[in-house]
Coordinates of C-alpha atoms in Angstrom, one line a residue:
M7 CA 2.7 -5.5 17.2
S8 CA 6.2 -5.0 15.9
A9 CA 7.0 -4.1 12.3
A10 CA 8.6 -7.5 11.8
A11 CA 5.6 -9.2 13.1
I12 CA 3.4 -7.2 10.8
V13 CA 5.4 -8.3 7.8
A14 CA 5.3 -11.9 9.0
A15 CA 1.6 -11.8 9.5
S16 CA 1.1 -10.2 6.1
I17 CA 3.1 -12.9 4.4
G18 CA 0.9 -15.4 6.0
L19 CA -2.1 -14.0 4.1
I20 CA -0.7 -15.2 0.8
P21 CA -0.5 -18.9 -0.1
G22 CA 3.1 -18.8 1.2
T23 CA 4.2 -22.4 1.8
A24 CA 4.5 -24.9 -1.0
Q25 CA 5.4 -28.5 -0.1
A26 CA 7.1 -30.7 -2.5
A27 CA 5.3 -33.9 -3.7
D28 CA 5.8 -37.2 -1.9
P29 CA 9.3 -38.5 -2.2
V30 CA 9.9 -40.2 -5.5
K31 CA 11.7 -43.5 -5.9
P32 CA 15.4 -42.9 -6.0
A33 CA 17.7 -44.1 -8.7
T34 CA 18.7 -47.7 -8.5
Q35 CA 21.7 -48.2 -6.2
A36 CA 24.8 -49.9 -7.4
A37 CA 24.8 -53.6 -6.9
G38 CA 25.9 -54.7 -3.4
A39 CA 26.0 -51.1 -2.1
P40 CA 23.5 -50.6 0.6
A41 CA 22.2 -47.0 1.4
A42 CA 23.7 -45.3 4.4
N43 CA 21.9 -46.0 7.6
G44 CA 20.0 -48.7 5.7
A45 CA 17.7 -46.1 4.2
Q46 CA 17.0 -44.9 0.7
L47 CA 18.2 -41.4 -0.1
N48 CA 15.2 -39.0 0.2
L49 CA 15.2 -35.2 -0.2
F50 CA 12.6 -33.1 1.6
M51 CA 11.8 -29.6 0.4
S52 CA 9.3 -26.8 1.1
A53 CA 9.1 -23.2 -0.1
R54 CA 7.8 -20.2 1.9
V55 CA 7.2 -16.6 0.7
S56 CA 9.9 -14.4 2.2
S57 CA 9.3 -11.1 0.2
A58 CA 7.4 -9.7 -2.7
H59 CA 9.8 -11.2 -5.2
G60 CA 11.3 -14.0 -3.2
F61 CA 11.1 -17.3 -1.4
E62 CA 12.9 -19.2 1.3
L63 CA 13.6 -22.8 0.4
T64 CA 14.0 -25.4 3.1
T65 CA 15.8 -28.6 2.3
S66 CA 16.8 -31.6 4.4
L67 CA 17.6 -35.3 3.9
N68 CA 16.3 -38.5 5.6
R69 CA 19.8 -39.2 7.0
A70 CA 22.4 -37.3 8.8
A71 CA 25.7 -38.5 7.3
P72 CA 27.4 -37.9 5.1
P73 CA 26.2 -34.3 4.3
L74 CA 25.5 -34.0 0.6
D75 CA 25.4 -31.2 -2.0
T76 CA 22.0 -30.3 -3.3
T77 CA 21.7 -28.4 -6.5
I78 CA 18.8 -26.0 -6.7
E79 CA 17.4 -24.8 -10.1
W80 CA 15.3 -21.8 -9.3
G81 CA 13.3 -21.8 -12.6
D82 CA 14.6 -18.5 -13.8
G83 CA 17.9 -19.8 -15.3
T84 CA 19.9 -19.5 -12.1
T85 CA 21.2 -22.4 -10.0
E86 CA 22.7 -22.7 -6.6
T87 CA 24.4 -25.5 -4.6
V88 CA 23.8 -26.0 -0.9
T89 CA 24.7 -28.7 1.6
A90 CA 21.8 -30.8 3.0
S91 CA 21.8 -33.3 5.8
G92 CA 19.2 -34.9 8.0
A93 CA 21.1 -33.4 11.0
W94 CA 19.8 -29.9 10.1
E95 CA 17.5 -28.0 7.7
T96 CA 19.2 -25.8 5.1
R97 CA 17.4 -22.6 4.4
T98 CA 18.2 -20.7 1.2
K99 CA 16.6 -17.4 0.0
H100 CA 16.1 -16.4 -3.6
A101 CA 14.6 -13.2 -5.2
Y102 CA 13.2 -13.3 -8.7
K103 CA 13.8 -10.3 -10.9
E104 CA 10.3 -10.6 -12.4
L105 CA 7.0 -11.5 -10.8
G106 CA 5.4 -14.7 -11.9
E107 CA 5.1 -18.4 -11.4
Y108 CA 8.2 -20.6 -11.3
T109 CA 9.1 -24.3 -10.8
I110 CA 11.9 -24.9 -8.2
K111 CA 13.8 -28.1 -8.8
A112 CA 16.3 -29.6 -6.2
T113 CA 18.5 -32.6 -6.8
V114 CA 20.7 -34.4 -4.3
V115 CA 23.3 -37.1 -5.4
D116 CA 25.3 -39.5 -3.3
P117 CA 28.3 -40.2 -5.6
A118 CA 29.6 -42.9 -3.3
L119 CA 26.5 -45.0 -3.4
G120 CA 25.2 -43.9 -6.8
T121 CA 21.8 -42.8 -5.4
S122 CA 19.9 -39.6 -6.0
D123 CA 16.6 -37.9 -5.4
T124 CA 14.9 -34.9 -7.1
K125 CA 12.0 -32.8 -5.9
E126 CA 10.0 -30.0 -7.6
V127 CA 7.7 -27.4 -6.2
R128 CA 5.6 -24.7 -8.1
V129 CA 5.6 -21.2 -6.6
K130 CA 4.1 -17.9 -7.4
T131 CA 5.6 -14.6 -6.2
A132 CA 3.5 -12.6 -3.6
G133 CA 4.1 -9.1 -4.9
S134 CA 1.8 -7.2 -7.4
E135 CA 2.6 -4.4 -9.8
F136 CA 0.5 -1.5 -10.9
T137 CA -1.4 -0.9 -14.1
P138 CA -2.9 2.6 -14.6
Y139 CA -6.6 2.7 -15.5
G140 CA -9.0 5.5 -16.1
P141 CA -9.8 7.4 -14.1
T142 CA -13.2 5.7 -14.5
R143 CA -16.3 5.7 -12.3
L144 CA -17.2 2.1 -11.3
L145 CA -19.8 2.8 -8.6
D146 CA -22.3 5.6 -7.9
T147 CA -25.3 4.8 -5.8
R148 CA -26.9 8.1 -6.8
S149 CA -27.3 6.9 -10.4
G150 CA -27.2 3.2 -10.0
T151 CA -23.8 2.9 -11.7
G152 CA -22.3 -0.5 -10.7
T153 CA -25.1 -1.3 -8.2
V154 CA -28.7 -0.8 -7.3
K155 CA -29.7 2.9 -7.3
G156 CA -30.2 4.3 -3.8
K157 CA -28.3 5.0 -0.7
V158 CA -26.5 2.4 1.3
N159 CA -28.3 1.8 4.6
G160 CA -26.6 2.3 7.9
Y161 CA -24.5 -0.6 9.1
S162 CA -24.8 -2.1 5.6
S163 CA -22.6 -2.7 2.6
T164 CA -22.6 -2.4 -1.2
R165 CA -20.2 -4.2 -3.5
V166 CA -18.4 -3.0 -6.6
K167 CA -17.1 -5.4 -9.2
I168 CA -13.4 -4.9 -10.0
A169 CA -11.9 -8.0 -11.6
G170 CA -13.4 -8.5 -15.1
N171 CA -15.1 -5.1 -15.1
G172 CA -14.4 -3.3 -18.3
G173 CA -10.7 -3.6 -19.2
I174 CA -9.7 -4.8 -15.7
P175 CA -8.6 -8.4 -16.0
T176 CA -9.5 -11.3 -13.7
G177 CA -7.0 -12.2 -11.0
V178 CA -6.2 -8.7 -9.8
T179 CA -5.0 -8.6 -6.1
A180 CA -5.7 -4.9 -5.2
V181 CA -7.2 -1.8 -6.7
A182 CA -6.7 2.0 -6.3
L183 CA -10.1 3.6 -5.7
N184 CA -11.1 7.1 -4.9
V185 CA -14.1 6.6 -2.7
T186 CA -16.5 9.4 -1.8
A187 CA -19.3 9.6 0.8
A188 CA -22.0 12.0 -0.2
N189 CA -25.4 13.2 0.9
T190 CA -24.7 12.4 4.5
T191 CA -27.3 13.1 7.1
S192 CA -25.4 12.1 10.3
A193 CA -21.8 11.3 11.3
G194 CA -20.3 7.9 10.3
H195 CA -17.5 6.2 8.6
V196 CA -16.8 4.0 5.6
S197 CA -14.6 0.8 5.5
V198 CA -13.4 -0.7 2.2
F199 CA -12.2 -4.3 2.0
G200 CA -12.0 -7.3 -0.2
S201 CA -15.2 -9.2 -0.6
G202 CA -15.2 -12.4 1.5
N203 CA -12.7 -11.0 4.0
T204 CA -13.5 -10.1 7.5
R205 CA -14.6 -6.5 7.8
P206 CA -11.7 -4.6 9.5
T207 CA -12.1 -2.3 12.4
A208 CA -10.1 0.3 10.5
S209 CA -12.0 3.0 8.6
N210 CA -11.1 4.7 5.3
I211 CA -13.5 7.7 5.4
N212 CA -14.9 9.7 8.3
F213 CA -17.9 12.0 7.6
E214 CA -20.3 14.3 9.3
A215 CA -23.9 15.4 8.4
G216 CA -23.9 17.4 5.2
Q217 CA -20.4 16.6 4.2
T218 CA -19.0 15.2 0.9
V219 CA -15.8 13.4 1.8
P220 CA -13.4 11.5 -0.5
N221 CA -10.4 9.4 0.3
L222 CA -8.0 7.3 -1.8
V223 CA -8.1 3.6 -0.9
I224 CA -5.8 0.8 -2.0
A225 CA -8.0 -2.1 -1.3
Q226 CA -7.6 -5.9 -1.5
V227 CA -9.8 -7.5 -4.1
G228 CA -11.8 -10.5 -3.0
A229 CA -11.4 -13.9 -4.5
D230 CA -14.7 -13.3 -6.3
G231 CA -13.3 -10.1 -7.9
Y232 CA -15.4 -7.7 -5.7
V233 CA -14.6 -5.0 -3.2
E234 CA -17.0 -4.2 -0.4
L235 CA -17.9 -0.7 0.9
Y236 CA -19.4 -0.7 4.4
N237 CA -21.4 2.3 5.8
G238 CA -20.5 2.4 9.5
G239 CA -23.0 5.2 10.3
W240 CA -26.6 5.1 11.5
E241 CA -28.2 6.8 8.5
P242 CA -28.1 5.9 4.7
V243 CA -25.3 7.5 2.6
D244 CA -24.4 7.6 -1.1
L245 CA -21.1 6.1 -2.1
I246 CA -19.0 6.7 -5.2
A247 CA -15.9 4.8 -6.3
D248 CA -13.6 5.9 -9.1
V249 CA -10.8 3.5 -10.2
T250 CA -7.4 4.9 -11.2
G251 CA -5.4 1.6 -11.5
Y252 CA -5.1 -2.0 -10.3
F253 CA -2.4 -4.4 -9.0
G254 CA -1.7 -7.9 -10.4
Q255 CA 0.8 -10.6 -9.9
Q256 CA 2.6 -10.0 -13.2
E257 CA 5.1 -7.6 -14.5
A258 CA 3.7 -4.1 -15.0
S259 CA 4.8 -0.9 -13.2
G260 CA 6.7 -1.0 -10.0
Y261 CA 6.8 1.8 -7.4
T262 CA 9.6 4.1 -6.4
P263 CA 8.8 6.2 -3.2
Q264 CA 10.3 9.5 -2.3
A265 CA 10.1 12.1 0.4
P266 CA 7.2 14.4 -0.4
A267 CA 8.2 17.2 -2.9
R268 CA 6.1 20.2 -3.7
V269 CA 5.7 20.5 -7.4
V270 CA 2.8 23.0 -7.6
D271 CA 1.7 25.8 -5.3
T272 CA -0.5 28.4 -7.1
R273 CA -0.2 30.7 -4.1
N274 CA 3.4 31.5 -5.1
G275 CA 3.7 30.2 -8.6
T276 CA 5.6 27.0 -7.9
G277 CA 5.2 24.8 -11.0
T278 CA 2.6 27.0 -12.7
Q279 CA 1.3 30.5 -13.0
P280 CA 0.9 32.3 -9.6
G281 CA -2.7 32.9 -8.5
P282 CA -5.8 30.8 -7.9
V283 CA -7.0 28.5 -10.6
A284 CA -10.0 30.0 -12.3
G285 CA -13.4 28.5 -12.0
Q286 CA -13.8 25.7 -14.6
G287 CA -10.1 26.3 -15.3
S288 CA -7.1 24.0 -15.3
F289 CA -3.3 23.8 -15.5
T290 CA -0.9 21.2 -16.7
V291 CA 2.4 20.3 -15.0
K292 CA 5.2 17.8 -15.7
V293 CA 5.6 15.5 -12.8
A294 CA 7.5 12.4 -14.1
Q295 CA 10.3 11.4 -16.4
P296 CA 10.2 9.0 -19.3
G297 CA 9.3 5.4 -18.3
A298 CA 6.7 6.6 -15.7
T299 CA 3.2 5.3 -16.1
A300 CA 1.5 7.0 -13.1
V301 CA 2.3 9.1 -10.0
A302 CA 1.3 9.1 -6.4
L303 CA 0.4 12.7 -5.3
N304 CA -1.1 14.5 -2.4
V305 CA -3.4 17.3 -3.7
T306 CA -4.6 20.1 -1.5
V307 CA -7.2 22.8 -2.3
T308 CA -7.1 26.0 -0.2
N309 CA -8.8 29.4 -0.3
P310 CA -11.7 28.2 -2.4
Q311 CA -14.3 30.9 -2.9
E312 CA -17.2 28.4 -3.3
A313 CA -18.0 24.7 -3.1
G314 CA -16.6 22.5 -5.8
H315 CA -14.2 19.7 -6.7
L316 CA -10.8 19.0 -8.3
T317 CA -10.3 16.4 -11.0
V318 CA -6.7 15.2 -11.7
H319 CA -6.2 13.3 -15.0
P320 CA -3.5 12.5 -17.6
A321 CA -2.5 15.5 -19.7
G322 CA -3.7 15.4 -23.3
Q323 CA -7.0 13.7 -22.4
A324 CA -10.4 15.2 -21.7
A325 CA -11.3 15.6 -18.1
P326 CA -13.3 12.5 -16.9
A327 CA -16.5 12.6 -15.0
T328 CA -14.7 11.8 -11.7
S329 CA -13.4 13.9 -8.8
N330 CA -10.4 13.6 -6.5
V331 CA -10.9 16.4 -3.9
N332 CA -14.3 17.9 -2.8
F333 CA -14.5 21.2 -0.9
T334 CA -16.7 23.9 0.4
A335 CA -16.1 27.6 0.5
G336 CA -13.1 28.6 2.6
Q337 CA -12.1 25.0 3.3
T338 CA -8.6 23.6 3.1
V339 CA -8.7 19.9 2.3
A340 CA -6.3 17.4 0.9
N341 CA -6.6 13.9 -0.7
S342 CA -4.1 11.4 -2.0
V343 CA -4.2 10.8 -5.7
I344 CA -2.8 8.0 -7.9
V345 CA -3.2 9.1 -11.6
P346 CA -1.8 7.9 -14.9
V347 CA 0.5 10.4 -16.6
G348 CA 0.3 11.7 -20.2
K349 CA 2.9 10.7 -22.7
N350 CA 5.2 13.5 -21.6
G351 CA 4.9 12.7 -17.9
E352 CA 2.3 15.5 -17.4
I353 CA -0.9 15.7 -15.5
T354 CA -3.7 18.2 -15.7
V355 CA -5.6 19.5 -12.6
R356 CA -9.1 21.0 -13.3
N357 CA -11.1 23.2 -10.9
G358 CA -14.7 22.0 -11.2
A359 CA -16.0 25.0 -9.1
W360 CA -17.3 28.2 -10.7
A361 CA -15.0 30.3 -8.6
P362 CA -11.2 30.4 -8.2
S363 CA -9.3 28.2 -5.7
D364 CA -5.6 27.7 -4.8
V365 CA -4.1 24.3 -5.4
I366 CA -1.0 22.6 -3.9
V367 CA 0.4 19.3 -5.4
E368 CA 3.1 17.2 -3.8
L369 CA 4.8 14.2 -5.4
V370 CA 5.3 11.2 -3.1
G371 CA 6.2 8.4 -5.6
T372 CA 6.3 7.2 -9.2
Y373 CA 5.1 4.1 -10.9
G374 CA 7.1 2.9 -13.9
T375 CA 8.5 0.0 -15.9
T376 CA 12.0 0.5 -14.4
S377 CA 10.8 0.6 -10.8
A378 CA 11.1 -2.6 -8.7
G379 CA 8.7 -1.9 -5.8
A380 CA 6.0 -4.6 -5.8
Y381 CA 2.9 -4.2 -3.6
V382 CA 1.9 -6.7 -1.0
P383 CA -1.6 -6.0 0.6
V384 CA -2.3 -7.1 4.2
A385 CA -5.3 -7.3 6.4
P386 CA -5.5 -3.8 8.0
V387 CA -3.4 -3.5 11.1
R388 CA -3.7 -0.6 13.6
Q389 CA -0.2 0.6 14.3
I390 CA -0.8 3.9 16.2
D391 CA -3.8 5.1 18.2
T392 CA -2.9 7.8 20.7
R393 CA -6.4 7.6 22.3
E394 CA -5.4 4.2 23.7
S395 CA -1.6 4.0 23.9
W396 CA 0.1 5.6 26.8
S397 CA 3.4 5.3 25.0
K398 CA 2.3 7.2 21.9
G399 CA -0.4 9.6 23.2
P400 CA -1.4 12.3 23.5
W401 CA 0.0 13.6 20.2
P402 CA 1.9 16.8 21.2
A403 CA 1.4 20.1 19.4
R404 CA 4.3 21.2 17.1
E405 CA 6.0 17.8 17.7
Y406 CA 6.2 14.4 16.1
L407 CA 5.7 10.8 16.9
W408 CA 8.2 8.4 15.4
Q409 CA 7.2 4.9 14.4
A410 CA 9.6 2.0 13.6
F411 CA 8.6 -0.1 10.6
S412 CA 10.6 -2.9 9.0
V413 CA 13.8 -1.8 7.3
E414 CA 13.2 -4.4 4.5
Q415 CA 10.3 -2.5 2.9
E416 CA 10.5 0.4 0.6
A417 CA 7.3 2.2 1.5
W418 CA 4.1 1.6 3.5
V419 CA 0.5 2.2 2.5
L420 CA -1.2 3.8 5.6
N421 CA -4.5 5.4 6.4
T422 CA -4.0 8.3 8.8
T423 CA -6.8 9.8 10.8
V424 CA -6.7 12.8 13.0
T425 CA -9.5 13.3 15.6
N426 CA -10.3 15.1 18.9
T427 CA -8.9 18.2 17.4
R428 CA -8.8 21.4 19.5
G429 CA -7.7 23.9 16.9
A430 CA -6.6 24.1 13.2
G431 CA -3.5 22.3 12.0
F432 CA -2.1 19.8 9.5
L433 CA -0.3 16.5 9.5
S434 CA 3.1 15.9 7.8
V435 CA 4.5 12.4 7.2
A436 CA 8.2 12.1 6.5
P437 CA 11.1 9.6 6.7
D438 CA 13.4 9.8 9.7
Y439 CA 17.2 9.3 9.5
N440 CA 17.5 8.1 13.1
S441 CA 17.4 4.5 14.2
T442 CA 15.5 2.8 17.0
G443 CA 18.7 2.5 18.9
D444 CA 19.2 6.3 18.6
Y445 CA 15.9 6.9 20.3
T446 CA 16.4 4.2 22.9
N447 CA 19.8 5.6 23.8
G448 CA 18.8 9.2 23.8
T449 CA 21.2 10.1 20.9
A450 CA 18.6 10.7 18.2
G451 CA 19.0 13.9 16.2
S452 CA 16.2 16.4 15.5
P453 CA 14.7 15.8 12.1
A454 CA 13.9 19.0 10.1
R455 CA 10.3 20.1 10.3
P456 CA 8.7 19.0 7.0
L457 CA 7.1 21.6 4.7
S458 CA 4.7 19.1 3.1
S459 CA 1.2 18.4 4.4
T460 CA -0.8 15.2 4.3
L461 CA -4.1 16.3 5.7
N462 CA -5.6 19.5 7.2
W463 CA -8.1 19.9 10.0
T464 CA -10.0 22.4 12.0
A465 CA -11.3 22.3 15.6
G466 CA -13.7 19.5 16.4
K467 CA -13.2 17.7 13.0
T468 CA -12.1 14.1 12.3
V469 CA -10.2 13.9 9.0
A470 CA -8.6 10.9 7.2
N471 CA -6.2 10.5 4.3
L472 CA -4.2 7.7 2.7
V473 CA -0.4 8.0 2.8
Q474 CA 2.2 6.1 0.8
A475 CA 5.0 6.7 3.3
R476 CA 8.7 6.2 2.6
A477 CA 10.7 5.2 5.7
G478 CA 14.2 6.3 6.6
D479 CA 17.2 4.1 6.1
F480 CA 16.5 2.5 9.5
G481 CA 12.8 2.0 8.9
I482 CA 11.4 5.0 10.9
V483 CA 8.6 7.3 9.8
D484 CA 7.7 10.5 11.6
F485 CA 4.1 11.8 12.0
W486 CA 4.2 15.6 12.7
N487 CA 1.4 17.5 14.4
Q488 CA 1.8 20.9 12.7
G489 CA -0.9 22.5 14.7
W490 CA -0.7 24.5 17.9
D491 CA -3.1 22.2 19.9
R492 CA -3.0 18.6 20.9
A493 CA -5.0 16.1 18.8
D494 CA -5.2 12.3 18.5
L495 CA -3.6 10.3 15.7
I496 CA -4.7 6.9 14.3
V497 CA -2.5 5.0 11.8
D498 CA -3.6 1.8 10.0
I499 CA -1.4 -0.3 7.8
F500 CA -3.0 -1.6 4.6
G501 CA 0.1 -2.9 2.7
Y502 CA 3.7 -2.3 1.7
Y503 CA 6.0 -2.1 -1.3
D504 CA 9.0 -4.3 -1.5
N505 CA 12.0 -4.4 -3.9
E506 CA 13.2 -7.9 -3.0

């Protein structure tokens, strides 16, 4: 499926077309002046979602001649005049600066005959903005938090209440959850999706027996306010979900993506003191400027001396009883993190193990009141699977696969999975300055090899991680295999951010 088709399909998931009410009776005509073509003047109008902030308005008349000017009042204080005629449909796009509900009013007047018609349609923008929350644990099957105590059976689901839970309001469209599978006894996967929606084939977490595996999920919230977590393995598993924020169709914090930038590396002292973070120790680092409410990060632990976890939270607050990255001794593992920032734009990272570990933090985006990027969730779409696609696979070692997305979106929310690994390696996701035409014509330049990492793997392992990927100016994202052996790559789209 093309990127344009994905966007079109995603728009269709939202109540995107609003039809004006039945034509109203036009104003009384001047005496002795019959309407053109013997018909009353009627304006026809419909509105369709065209972007996170905008709509495309279609107008036409019930007669072809003469073409008449139609005045459109968009409901935000702006007006526009277009020419409408029964001979063709006039399509006009408009983007609202603020998310919300608006009444669009269109009026056509025939000055020669003294007739007119007016139509109105109520619309609601499709995009959602982010409100930081927590971090707070909403679900833990080990203790019965948010559900019945006990593991989720194989090929079964549990649900977690989002909308109306605690301080989360009703009507939210999506939620940022750190979901963890624990106490696993066999291999399997977890899929997270809005309650009432069809369960997707895409997975969010892959696990093996004895593993504790987390992954950040930006999941649609069902109409009933719940999110469903499905255990796709044969054996029961414990599931944990920690919320760090939610999305709603009102003004809050927009998103600004960026190419991944390393802000902390304890191995060489970038952003903090050099050397591993002590067991039960922590560090604080400034990651955002004034106006930011939260940040999107990729956090990696490496060289851990024993099993443990990392917790990322706003600076100046006590560490919550949640975790973002879980690890065993000697393991290198990464996880995406969305976390509110403290009042000075700072976050704190705590090592929950009793022994030291190195930590790497990369900044991939910022949420803030001055950012315009609104989120539009979609039903998960598989964009890349090198196991099945002759044009994309196999994923070559020390090389990259490029993927064209729509140029109209600011960033894409993707779940990346690496499987059938033959050796150790890591995935890098980065914007590409080339265009599709450059690759088609054989004139594409060679992008610089990224230094950032999205996920790490070893031989024989299947590893997943969420990515909030910024595309290049021509809509292309590169997926780099930074290992020395071939592997398979799977990329699923869960939504996108849009400024318009």
